[in-house]
Amino acid sequence: MKKTSCALFNIVALSLIPAVAGAAGTYYNGLGYQKNVGSYYNNYSNSRGGNYASMYQNGYAQQKTTTSRKVVKKTSKKTSEKGNAKTGFVLGGGLSHEFASWDFEMKTAGSKLTYDKLSWNVISGEGIYYFGDSTPMQIKVGARYGKQYGETDMMDDDITKGGYVNMEWTDVNKNPFAYQTGHALSVGSSKGGTQMGFNAAFGLTDFFKWGSVKITPSVGYRYLKYELTTKKNYGVAIDILESSSSYPYITCINGYMGELQCDPFLLFYPSGGGDPVISGRVEQQVDTDGDGIADSTQVSDTIQIPAGSVGVGTGGTYYYEQSGTSHKYETTWMGPYVAFDAEYEINKDNFVYGGIEIGLPIYKSEGDQPYRYDWQHPKSVEDKGSFGDAYHIGLNANWSTNITDSTAFTLGLTYDYYTVSKATAKTYMNSAHYTELYDLYTNALANNVLTDYEKIVLQDEIDKIDEYKAANWVIEDKDEIKSIYKAMGIRAGINVKF
């Protein structure tokens, strides 16, 4: 990661030289004012020189005029250089509207959660202190607070990434012959979210110059946190059977143009007790040409129902509505960064700025899903990356125009891209729920009224609960999370120089 950061650093430095950029520089530049001063002295010198020469038409007088002009020019140059230095405080504030999205994927869990088309109204402030021409350095601090604007959809997708395994079905020898997998999709409404952030940086003011472009490098620290809540969540879930080649029943078939169609998982219970039977479609030999000989294989149109069945189970196949809070997440990105900010003077009252920032934040997200009775609350899950797992790229471009000698109006665009891969996921299991199940299962085994198959299933569940307890009710999956947050905004503000 260090090599990658260095390479990006070099590319950024080269690409910024011909660019018009620079958010960190103040809107005020003394150069325009000093040009006026220089022009004034030059005109004064010319008029004095002309009058003086007309009065004394000799070589000595002409030499005196020339010398006088040279002295005035040198004084003007020194004054101009001193006036160009940025000194004192510049304070600014503004309002911005941002369009954003956030999503994260879980590799092993086969799930993806997306908050798309987020909108934020953000108020922000920034202060810069310039040490002056003898110390071309600066300190910059900023803060922001935002509220979610309107509503946006949240999608909890447990389909496109493969779904999740609900049960592994085995024979009496514990050889798996089929997998009961779950697939769910829900859509909820998110509103009332908040965000906050701050940053602080130390820079070398106008350290690089290329023509009229002045570039300030800096190093700093940035913190961003946002909270999102989802309510009115509606979804469907379906369990299907993914079988091995040795399993006789077929639950998924290929439809028109390769479309895959799967029947819901069905478990049939025989009369008089005994082991339940998993059933589905079967292959049949059919006579397609009417010669009395089966010459083709065809999957049956209906699911086979075992004889004597008195009940049926559908596993995790159902529709659901969650009117209260279904998802709540608090996510932070925080860490160091390097930045390059540039300034270009159009004229004495108008400037354009631009900048690029590259950071290595640490990612952390804590979530609560209150309807998951098998998880703890208020913290159900926690995802966290290490230093170097994530990176941030920030871009900005601004135009500034002077309203008075000390006040300027600014208008600009911002873009931020945060991403992390291979973050660790932790799930906090509800110990009370699983302890209750544990007692129920062990009592059922002790009564010795179960079939051999039921005993196998219950023992597997007991072993799983023992694993949860040994892990202190926390299940950890490394390299599990990939998360991306993107935001683009337009900002208007006022800067004041003191």
Short mmCIF file of C-alpha atoms in Angstrom, two decimals:
data_model
loop_
_atom_site.label_atom_id
_atom_site.label_comp_id
_atom_site.label_asym_id
_atom_site.label_seq_id
_atom_site.Cartn_x
_atom_site.Cartn_y
_atom_site.Cartn_z
CA MET A 1 0.00 0.00 0.00
CA LYS A 2 2.90 2.36 0.71
CA LYS A 3 4.27 1.89 -2.81
CA THR A 4 0.85 2.58 -4.27
CA SER A 5 0.48 5.75 -2.20
CA CYS A 6 3.90 7.02 -3.35
CA ALA A 7 3.02 6.39 -6.97
CA LEU A 8 -0.26 8.23 -6.60
CA PHE A 9 1.59 11.06 -4.86
CA ASN A 10 3.92 11.56 -7.82
CA ILE A 11 1.13 11.40 -10.38
CA VAL A 12 -0.88 13.97 -8.42
CA ALA A 13 2.06 16.35 -8.16
CA LEU A 14 2.73 16.23 -11.90
CA SER A 15 -0.91 16.47 -12.94
CA LEU A 16 -1.57 19.54 -10.81
CA ILE A 17 1.17 21.69 -12.39
CA PRO A 18 -0.75 22.63 -15.55
CA ALA A 19 -4.13 22.56 -13.77
CA VAL A 20 -6.14 25.45 -12.45
CA ALA A 21 -6.68 24.37 -8.86
CA GLY A 22 -6.39 25.41 -5.18
CA ALA A 23 -8.91 25.32 -2.36
CA ALA A 24 -6.47 26.05 0.43
CA GLY A 25 -5.26 29.51 -0.77
CA THR A 26 -7.02 32.63 0.42
CA TYR A 27 -9.31 34.46 -1.98
CA TYR A 28 -7.31 37.65 -1.43
CA ASN A 29 -4.03 38.25 -3.25
CA GLY A 30 -2.05 41.45 -2.94
CA LEU A 31 -0.55 41.14 -6.43
CA GLY A 32 -3.41 42.94 -8.14
CA TYR A 33 -3.20 45.82 -5.68
CA GLN A 34 0.57 46.10 -6.02
CA LYS A 35 0.30 46.29 -9.80
CA ASN A 36 -1.76 49.42 -9.30
CA VAL A 37 0.85 50.79 -6.93
CA GLY A 38 3.59 50.02 -9.44
CA SER A 39 1.63 51.70 -12.21
CA TYR A 40 1.14 54.79 -10.09
CA TYR A 41 4.84 55.19 -9.38
CA ASN A 42 5.80 54.56 -12.99
CA ASN A 43 3.43 57.29 -14.19
CA TYR A 44 4.74 59.62 -11.51
CA SER A 45 8.31 58.87 -12.49
CA ASN A 46 7.62 59.47 -16.16
CA SER A 47 5.97 62.83 -15.50
CA ARG A 48 8.71 63.95 -13.13
CA GLY A 49 11.39 62.78 -15.52
CA GLY A 50 9.84 64.60 -18.47
CA ASN A 51 9.46 67.87 -16.60
CA TYR A 52 12.92 67.68 -15.15
CA ALA A 53 14.51 66.99 -18.53
CA SER A 54 12.67 69.87 -20.19
CA MET A 55 13.94 72.29 -17.58
CA TYR A 56 17.57 71.21 -17.72
CA GLN A 57 18.59 70.17 -21.21
CA ASN A 58 22.02 68.73 -20.51
CA GLY A 59 23.63 65.32 -20.07
CA TYR A 60 23.77 65.55 -16.31
CA ALA A 61 20.09 66.20 -16.00
CA GLN A 62 19.28 63.29 -18.33
CA GLN A 63 21.44 61.00 -16.24
CA LYS A 64 19.70 62.11 -13.08
CA THR A 65 16.31 61.35 -14.66
CA THR A 66 17.38 57.83 -15.63
CA THR A 67 18.80 57.15 -12.20
CA SER A 68 15.63 58.37 -10.56
CA ARG A 69 13.55 55.99 -12.65
CA LYS A 70 15.72 53.00 -11.70
CA VAL A 71 15.44 53.73 -8.01
CA VAL A 72 11.67 54.02 -8.16
CA LYS A 73 11.37 50.72 -10.05
CA LYS A 74 13.44 48.85 -7.45
CA THR A 75 11.31 50.23 -4.65
CA SER A 76 8.15 49.16 -6.46
CA LYS A 77 9.44 45.60 -6.91
CA LYS A 78 10.25 45.20 -3.23
CA THR A 79 6.89 46.56 -2.21
CA SER A 80 5.14 44.18 -4.60
CA GLU A 81 6.97 41.10 -3.31
CA LYS A 82 6.08 41.94 0.26
CA GLY A 83 2.46 42.57 -0.62
CA ASN A 84 2.13 39.16 -2.28
CA ALA A 85 2.72 37.26 0.96
CA LYS A 86 -0.39 35.84 2.64
CA THR A 87 -0.63 36.85 6.29
CA GLY A 88 -3.17 36.72 9.09
CA PHE A 89 -6.48 34.91 9.40
CA VAL A 90 -8.98 34.00 6.70
CA LEU A 91 -12.30 32.65 7.96
CA GLY A 92 -14.97 31.17 5.72
CA GLY A 93 -18.36 29.55 5.91
CA GLY A 94 -20.79 28.13 3.44
CA LEU A 95 -23.70 25.90 2.52
CA SER A 96 -23.54 22.91 0.21
CA HIS A 97 -25.91 20.35 -1.24
CA GLU A 98 -24.44 16.89 -1.80
CA PHE A 99 -25.57 13.83 -3.73
CA ALA A 100 -24.18 10.61 -2.27
CA SER A 101 -24.44 6.83 -2.10
CA TRP A 102 -23.16 4.18 0.29
CA ASP A 103 -23.09 0.43 -0.10
CA PHE A 104 -21.22 -2.49 1.38
CA GLU A 105 -20.94 -6.14 0.43
CA MET A 106 -20.42 -9.25 2.56
CA LYS A 107 -18.50 -12.00 0.81
CA THR A 108 -19.27 -15.05 2.95
CA ALA A 109 -22.78 -13.95 3.90
CA GLY A 110 -23.64 -13.34 0.24
CA SER A 111 -25.32 -10.02 1.04
CA LYS A 112 -25.20 -6.43 -0.20
CA LEU A 113 -26.76 -3.34 1.41
CA THR A 114 -27.18 -0.09 -0.55
CA TYR A 115 -28.28 3.44 0.31
CA ASP A 116 -28.65 4.97 -3.13
CA LYS A 117 -29.46 8.56 -4.14
CA LEU A 118 -28.68 10.06 -0.73
CA SER A 119 -28.97 13.85 -0.45
CA TRP A 120 -27.38 16.03 2.23
CA ASN A 121 -27.66 19.70 3.18
CA VAL A 122 -24.35 20.63 4.82
CA ILE A 123 -23.14 23.71 6.68
CA SER A 124 -19.37 24.05 6.94
CA GLY A 125 -16.72 26.43 8.16
CA GLU A 126 -12.97 26.77 7.67
CA GLY A 127 -10.18 28.87 9.12
CA ILE A 128 -6.67 29.43 7.79
CA TYR A 129 -3.84 31.18 9.56
CA TYR A 130 -0.90 32.37 7.41
CA PHE A 131 2.34 32.97 9.29
CA GLY A 132 3.58 35.60 6.80
CA ASP A 133 6.33 36.22 4.22
CA SER A 134 9.19 35.41 6.61
CA THR A 135 7.53 32.06 7.46
CA PRO A 136 5.64 30.77 4.39
CA MET A 137 3.54 28.28 6.36
CA GLN A 138 -0.12 27.89 7.21
CA ILE A 139 -2.50 26.02 9.52
CA LYS A 140 -5.97 25.12 8.30
CA VAL A 141 -8.90 23.69 10.29
CA GLY A 142 -12.43 22.94 9.16
CA ALA A 143 -15.69 21.45 10.43
CA ARG A 144 -19.00 20.38 8.89
CA TYR A 145 -22.47 19.22 9.91
CA GLY A 146 -25.14 17.84 7.61
CA LYS A 147 -28.73 16.61 7.63
CA GLN A 148 -30.23 14.13 5.19
CA TYR A 149 -32.52 15.83 2.69
CA GLY A 150 -35.75 14.02 1.80
CA GLU A 151 -36.09 10.23 1.65
CA THR A 152 -34.10 7.59 -0.16
CA ASP A 153 -34.50 3.88 -0.69
CA MET A 154 -32.38 1.33 1.13
CA MET A 155 -32.01 -2.08 -0.48
CA ASP A 156 -30.94 -5.15 1.49
CA ASP A 157 -29.97 -7.64 -1.22
CA ASP A 158 -29.34 -11.27 -0.25
CA ILE A 159 -29.91 -12.57 -3.77
CA THR A 160 -27.40 -11.28 -6.29
CA LYS A 161 -24.37 -12.27 -4.18
CA GLY A 162 -25.52 -15.88 -3.86
CA GLY A 163 -27.66 -15.88 -0.75
CA TYR A 164 -26.89 -17.72 2.47
CA VAL A 165 -26.85 -21.34 3.66
CA ASN A 166 -29.69 -22.14 6.06
CA MET A 167 -29.13 -25.87 6.47
CA GLU A 168 -26.83 -28.62 5.26
CA TRP A 169 -28.80 -31.81 4.85
CA THR A 170 -26.88 -35.03 5.54
CA ASP A 171 -27.61 -38.73 5.64
CA VAL A 172 -27.17 -40.95 8.71
CA ASN A 173 -23.44 -41.04 8.01
CA LYS A 174 -23.33 -37.22 7.99
CA ASN A 175 -22.61 -37.09 4.27
CA PRO A 176 -24.21 -33.96 2.78
CA PHE A 177 -26.61 -34.56 -0.06
CA ALA A 178 -28.35 -31.18 -0.30
CA TYR A 179 -28.04 -27.55 0.82
CA GLN A 180 -30.99 -25.44 1.86
CA THR A 181 -30.06 -21.88 0.85
CA GLY A 182 -31.92 -18.65 1.58
CA HIS A 183 -32.47 -15.73 -0.79
CA ALA A 184 -34.07 -12.50 0.40
CA LEU A 185 -34.63 -8.98 -0.88
CA SER A 186 -36.09 -6.02 1.02
CA VAL A 187 -36.56 -2.32 0.32
CA GLY A 188 -36.97 0.29 3.05
CA SER A 189 -37.18 4.05 3.45
CA SER A 190 -34.32 6.06 4.91
CA LYS A 191 -34.64 9.62 6.22
CA GLY A 192 -33.43 11.82 9.06
CA GLY A 193 -29.76 10.85 8.70
CA THR A 194 -26.95 13.05 10.00
CA GLN A 195 -23.28 13.56 9.29
CA MET A 196 -20.42 15.46 10.89
CA GLY A 197 -16.73 15.89 10.24
CA PHE A 198 -13.60 17.91 10.87
CA ASN A 199 -10.10 18.24 9.46
CA ALA A 200 -6.83 19.94 10.37
CA ALA A 201 -3.74 20.41 8.21
CA PHE A 202 -0.31 22.04 8.13
CA GLY A 203 0.93 23.40 4.80
CA LEU A 204 3.75 25.24 3.05
CA THR A 205 2.11 28.29 1.50
CA ASP A 206 2.71 28.70 -2.25
CA PHE A 207 5.68 26.35 -2.00
CA PHE A 208 5.59 25.47 -5.71
CA LYS A 209 5.06 27.97 -8.53
CA TRP A 210 4.48 27.33 -12.21
CA GLY A 211 3.79 30.50 -14.13
CA SER A 212 0.81 32.15 -12.47
CA VAL A 213 -0.19 28.98 -10.60
CA LYS A 214 0.81 28.70 -6.93
CA ILE A 215 0.67 25.29 -5.26
CA THR A 216 0.53 24.60 -1.52
CA PRO A 217 1.33 21.07 -0.27
CA SER A 218 -0.02 20.02 3.12
CA VAL A 219 -0.46 17.07 5.47
CA GLY A 220 -3.46 16.63 7.74
CA TYR A 221 -6.06 14.49 9.46
CA ARG A 222 -9.71 14.07 8.43
CA TYR A 223 -12.72 12.60 10.26
CA LEU A 224 -16.12 11.84 8.71
CA LYS A 225 -19.09 10.13 10.40
CA TYR A 226 -22.61 9.56 9.11
CA GLU A 227 -25.67 7.85 10.61
CA LEU A 228 -28.45 6.31 8.52
CA THR A 229 -31.72 4.77 9.70
CA THR A 230 -34.21 2.64 7.75
CA LYS A 231 -37.91 2.14 8.49
CA LYS A 232 -40.91 0.78 6.58
CA ASN A 233 -38.94 -2.16 5.25
CA TYR A 234 -40.80 -4.64 3.00
CA GLY A 235 -39.30 -7.86 1.74
CA VAL A 236 -39.60 -11.44 0.55
CA ALA A 237 -37.50 -14.47 1.39
CA ILE A 238 -37.39 -17.87 -0.27
CA ASP A 239 -35.46 -21.02 0.57
CA ILE A 240 -34.44 -23.32 -2.26
CA LEU A 241 -32.65 -26.63 -2.41
CA GLU A 242 -29.26 -26.84 -4.06
CA SER A 243 -28.64 -30.56 -4.37
CA SER A 244 -25.65 -32.73 -5.18
CA SER A 245 -25.60 -34.98 -8.22
CA SER A 246 -26.61 -37.96 -6.11
CA TYR A 247 -29.85 -36.37 -4.95
CA PRO A 248 -32.88 -37.68 -6.92
CA TYR A 249 -35.06 -34.57 -6.82
CA ILE A 250 -34.70 -31.48 -8.99
CA THR A 251 -35.68 -28.08 -7.55
CA CYS A 252 -34.15 -25.73 -10.16
CA ILE A 253 -34.73 -25.99 -13.91
CA ASN A 254 -33.55 -24.00 -16.93
CA GLY A 255 -36.30 -21.96 -18.53
CA TYR A 256 -36.51 -20.03 -21.78
CA MET A 257 -33.20 -18.54 -23.02
CA GLY A 258 -31.31 -20.00 -20.07
CA GLU A 259 -33.50 -18.50 -17.36
CA LEU A 260 -33.06 -20.37 -14.07
CA GLN A 261 -36.25 -21.19 -12.16
CA CYS A 262 -36.25 -22.66 -8.67
CA ASP A 263 -39.15 -24.04 -6.64
CA PRO A 264 -39.36 -23.13 -2.96
CA PHE A 265 -37.96 -25.58 -0.47
CA LEU A 266 -40.58 -28.15 0.67
CA LEU A 267 -40.28 -30.59 3.56
CA PHE A 268 -43.01 -33.25 3.88
CA TYR A 269 -43.92 -34.89 7.18
CA PRO A 270 -45.25 -38.48 7.02
CA SER A 271 -48.21 -39.73 9.00
CA GLY A 272 -47.38 -41.70 12.10
CA GLY A 273 -44.10 -39.87 12.64
CA GLY A 274 -40.75 -40.75 11.16
CA ASP A 275 -38.16 -38.72 9.25
CA PRO A 276 -39.43 -35.89 7.05
CA VAL A 277 -38.84 -36.10 3.31
CA ILE A 278 -37.39 -33.35 1.10
CA SER A 279 -39.12 -33.45 -2.26
CA GLY A 280 -39.08 -31.64 -5.58
CA ARG A 281 -39.44 -32.38 -9.28
CA VAL A 282 -38.22 -35.60 -10.86
CA GLU A 283 -36.94 -36.52 -14.29
CA GLN A 284 -39.32 -38.61 -16.41
CA GLN A 285 -38.75 -40.62 -19.58
CA VAL A 286 -41.30 -39.61 -22.23
CA ASP A 287 -42.30 -40.83 -25.69
CA THR A 288 -42.08 -37.78 -27.94
CA ASP A 289 -42.74 -39.47 -31.33
CA GLY A 290 -45.57 -41.82 -30.29
CA ASP A 291 -43.84 -45.10 -31.10
CA GLY A 292 -44.33 -46.46 -27.62
CA ILE A 293 -40.66 -46.11 -26.71
CA ALA A 294 -39.38 -43.47 -24.28
CA ASP A 295 -36.85 -41.44 -26.20
CA SER A 296 -36.48 -38.23 -24.18
CA THR A 297 -35.91 -37.03 -20.63
CA GLN A 298 -38.25 -34.38 -19.26
CA VAL A 299 -38.55 -32.77 -15.85
CA SER A 300 -41.98 -33.20 -14.32
CA ASP A 301 -44.29 -30.19 -14.21
CA THR A 302 -45.26 -30.77 -10.60
CA ILE A 303 -43.51 -31.35 -7.30
CA GLN A 304 -43.74 -34.93 -6.10
CA ILE A 305 -45.66 -35.42 -2.83
CA PRO A 306 -44.59 -38.51 -0.88
CA ALA A 307 -47.40 -40.92 -0.12
CA GLY A 308 -48.92 -40.63 3.34
CA SER A 309 -47.72 -37.08 3.93
CA VAL A 310 -49.76 -35.15 6.47
CA GLY A 311 -47.85 -31.88 6.65
CA VAL A 312 -45.48 -29.66 4.71
CA GLY A 313 -42.86 -27.10 5.71
CA THR A 314 -41.51 -24.31 3.48
CA GLY A 315 -38.38 -23.43 5.44
CA GLY A 316 -37.56 -19.73 5.24
CA THR A 317 -40.04 -18.83 2.50
CA TYR A 318 -42.30 -15.90 3.45
CA TYR A 319 -43.21 -12.23 2.88
CA TYR A 320 -42.56 -9.68 5.63
CA GLU A 321 -43.23 -6.07 6.65
CA GLN A 322 -41.15 -4.18 9.23
CA SER A 323 -42.81 -0.86 10.08
CA GLY A 324 -40.29 0.18 12.75
CA THR A 325 -36.54 0.61 12.50
CA SER A 326 -35.13 -2.31 10.52
CA HIS A 327 -31.55 -1.08 9.96
CA LYS A 328 -29.43 1.55 11.68
CA TYR A 329 -25.77 2.20 10.91
CA GLU A 330 -23.10 4.58 12.23
CA THR A 331 -20.04 4.69 9.98
CA THR A 332 -16.75 6.55 10.33
CA TRP A 333 -13.75 7.15 8.07
CA MET A 334 -10.82 8.79 9.87
CA GLY A 335 -7.11 9.09 9.21
CA PRO A 336 -4.20 11.10 7.75
CA TYR A 337 -3.98 12.62 4.30
CA VAL A 338 -1.74 14.61 1.98
CA ALA A 339 -3.10 17.39 -0.21
CA PHE A 340 -2.09 19.80 -2.95
CA ASP A 341 -4.03 23.07 -3.26
CA ALA A 342 -3.41 25.54 -6.06
CA GLU A 343 -4.36 29.13 -6.83
CA TYR A 344 -4.62 31.00 -10.13
CA GLU A 345 -5.25 34.75 -10.38
CA ILE A 346 -7.58 35.83 -13.18
CA ASN A 347 -7.38 39.50 -12.19
CA LYS A 348 -7.08 41.47 -8.96
CA ASP A 349 -10.63 40.55 -7.89
CA ASN A 350 -11.17 37.05 -9.29
CA PHE A 351 -9.37 33.80 -8.52
CA VAL A 352 -9.84 30.12 -9.20
CA TYR A 353 -8.73 27.37 -6.86
CA GLY A 354 -8.57 23.61 -7.00
CA GLY A 355 -7.15 20.76 -4.99
CA ILE A 356 -6.68 17.07 -4.60
CA GLU A 357 -6.47 15.08 -1.37
CA ILE A 358 -5.33 11.50 -0.87
CA GLY A 359 -5.96 9.87 2.49
CA LEU A 360 -5.62 6.55 4.27
CA PRO A 361 -8.59 6.47 6.66
CA ILE A 362 -9.51 3.70 9.04
CA TYR A 363 -13.02 2.35 8.40
CA LYS A 364 -15.48 1.40 11.13
CA SER A 365 -19.21 0.74 10.92
CA GLU A 366 -21.59 -0.35 13.69
CA GLY A 367 -25.08 -1.58 12.88
CA ASP A 368 -28.28 -2.58 14.62
CA GLN A 369 -31.09 -4.65 13.10
CA PRO A 370 -33.77 -4.79 15.84
CA TYR A 371 -35.92 -7.41 14.08
CA ARG A 372 -33.10 -9.96 14.20
CA TYR A 373 -34.01 -11.73 17.46
CA ASP A 374 -30.93 -13.95 17.13
CA TRP A 375 -28.58 -10.92 17.32
CA GLN A 376 -27.67 -8.59 20.17
CA HIS A 377 -28.95 -5.02 20.45
CA PRO A 378 -28.22 -2.14 20.17
CA LYS A 379 -25.00 -3.34 18.51
CA SER A 380 -25.70 -6.27 16.24
CA VAL A 381 -22.76 -6.05 13.84
CA GLU A 382 -19.40 -4.29 13.63
CA ASP A 383 -17.17 -3.97 10.58
CA LYS A 384 -13.66 -2.59 10.87
CA GLY A 385 -10.64 -2.17 8.62
CA SER A 386 -6.99 -1.74 9.52
CA PHE A 387 -4.70 1.09 8.47
CA GLY A 388 -3.99 0.70 4.76
CA ASP A 389 -7.19 -1.24 3.98
CA ALA A 390 -9.02 1.92 2.88
CA TYR A 391 -8.26 5.07 0.91
CA HIS A 392 -9.94 8.39 0.21
CA ILE A 393 -9.68 10.68 -2.81
CA GLY A 394 -11.08 14.19 -2.55
CA LEU A 395 -11.29 16.79 -5.33
CA ASN A 396 -12.47 20.38 -5.30
CA ALA A 397 -12.67 23.39 -7.62
CA ASN A 398 -13.68 26.93 -6.61
CA TRP A 399 -14.14 30.39 -8.04
CA SER A 400 -13.74 33.41 -5.78
CA THR A 401 -14.61 37.05 -6.43
CA ASN A 402 -13.88 39.97 -4.11
CA ILE A 403 -16.91 41.83 -2.78
CA THR A 404 -14.80 44.26 -0.71
CA ASP A 405 -11.11 44.50 0.12
CA SER A 406 -11.58 41.89 2.88
CA THR A 407 -14.63 39.88 1.80
CA ALA A 408 -15.12 37.45 -1.07
CA PHE A 409 -17.89 35.25 -2.43
CA THR A 410 -16.98 31.66 -3.39
CA LEU A 411 -18.72 29.06 -5.54
CA GLY A 412 -17.37 25.56 -6.11
CA LEU A 413 -17.72 21.81 -6.60
CA THR A 414 -16.53 18.94 -4.38
CA TYR A 415 -16.12 15.20 -4.89
CA ASP A 416 -15.22 12.50 -2.35
CA TYR A 417 -14.61 8.79 -2.82
CA TYR A 418 -14.04 6.49 0.18
CA THR A 419 -13.49 2.76 -0.19
CA VAL A 420 -12.33 -0.18 1.92
CA SER A 421 -11.84 -3.82 1.03
CA LYS A 422 -11.22 -6.91 3.16
CA ALA A 423 -12.48 -5.36 6.38
CA THR A 424 -13.25 -7.70 9.28
CA ALA A 425 -16.90 -8.38 10.15
CA LYS A 426 -18.15 -9.21 13.64
CA THR A 427 -21.65 -10.46 14.43
CA TYR A 428 -22.87 -10.33 18.04
CA MET A 429 -25.15 -13.29 18.76
CA ASN A 430 -28.03 -13.15 21.27
CA SER A 431 -26.82 -15.44 24.06
CA ALA A 432 -30.25 -15.60 25.75
CA HIS A 433 -31.93 -16.81 22.57
CA TYR A 434 -29.36 -19.51 21.87
CA THR A 435 -29.17 -20.66 25.49
CA GLU A 436 -32.93 -21.24 25.41
CA LEU A 437 -32.61 -23.28 22.21
CA TYR A 438 -29.70 -25.21 23.68
CA ASP A 439 -31.79 -26.31 26.68
CA LEU A 440 -34.70 -27.25 24.42
CA TYR A 441 -32.53 -29.36 22.12
CA THR A 442 -30.67 -31.18 24.89
CA ASN A 443 -33.93 -32.01 26.69
CA ALA A 444 -35.38 -33.40 23.46
CA LEU A 445 -32.35 -35.63 22.96
CA ALA A 446 -32.51 -36.83 26.56
CA ASN A 447 -36.15 -37.92 26.16
CA ASN A 448 -35.05 -40.31 23.41
CA VAL A 449 -38.31 -40.00 21.44
CA LEU A 450 -36.75 -38.70 18.22
CA THR A 451 -35.90 -40.52 15.03
CA ASP A 452 -32.28 -41.07 14.11
CA TYR A 453 -32.44 -38.28 11.57
CA GLU A 454 -33.96 -35.80 14.02
CA LYS A 455 -31.22 -36.63 16.50
CA ILE A 456 -28.58 -35.83 13.86
CA VAL A 457 -30.17 -32.48 13.07
CA LEU A 458 -30.50 -31.47 16.72
CA GLN A 459 -26.97 -32.52 17.56
CA ASP A 460 -25.67 -30.35 14.72
CA GLU A 461 -27.57 -27.38 16.16
CA ILE A 462 -26.22 -28.05 19.65
CA ASP A 463 -22.65 -28.19 18.28
CA LYS A 464 -23.21 -24.85 16.52
CA ILE A 465 -24.39 -23.20 19.76
CA ASP A 466 -21.36 -24.58 21.57
CA GLU A 467 -19.16 -22.86 18.96
CA TYR A 468 -20.95 -19.53 19.53
CA LYS A 469 -20.50 -19.84 23.29
CA ALA A 470 -16.80 -20.70 22.96
CA ALA A 471 -16.34 -17.55 20.84
CA ASN A 472 -18.02 -15.46 23.57
CA TRP A 473 -21.08 -15.06 21.32
CA VAL A 474 -19.12 -13.10 18.71
CA ILE A 475 -18.65 -14.53 15.22
CA GLU A 476 -15.73 -13.01 13.30
CA ASP A 477 -15.13 -13.20 9.55
CA LYS A 478 -11.90 -11.70 8.23
CA ASP A 479 -11.61 -10.14 4.76
CA GLU A 480 -15.41 -10.05 4.62
CA ILE A 481 -16.46 -6.44 3.96
CA LYS A 482 -16.13 -4.19 0.93
CA SER A 483 -17.58 -0.71 1.45
CA ILE A 484 -17.81 2.39 -0.78
CA TYR A 485 -19.06 5.90 0.01
CA LYS A 486 -19.27 8.54 -2.77
CA ALA A 487 -20.43 12.16 -2.61
CA MET A 488 -20.52 15.08 -5.05
CA GLY A 489 -21.62 18.56 -4.00
CA ILE A 490 -22.02 22.20 -4.97
CA ARG A 491 -21.04 24.81 -2.39
CA ALA A 492 -21.51 28.58 -1.98
CA GLY A 493 -19.81 30.57 0.75
CA ILE A 494 -18.25 33.77 2.08
CA ASN A 495 -14.58 34.29 3.07
CA VAL A 496 -13.41 37.14 5.29
CA LYS A 497 -9.82 38.25 5.83
CA PHE A 498 -8.75 39.67 9.20
#
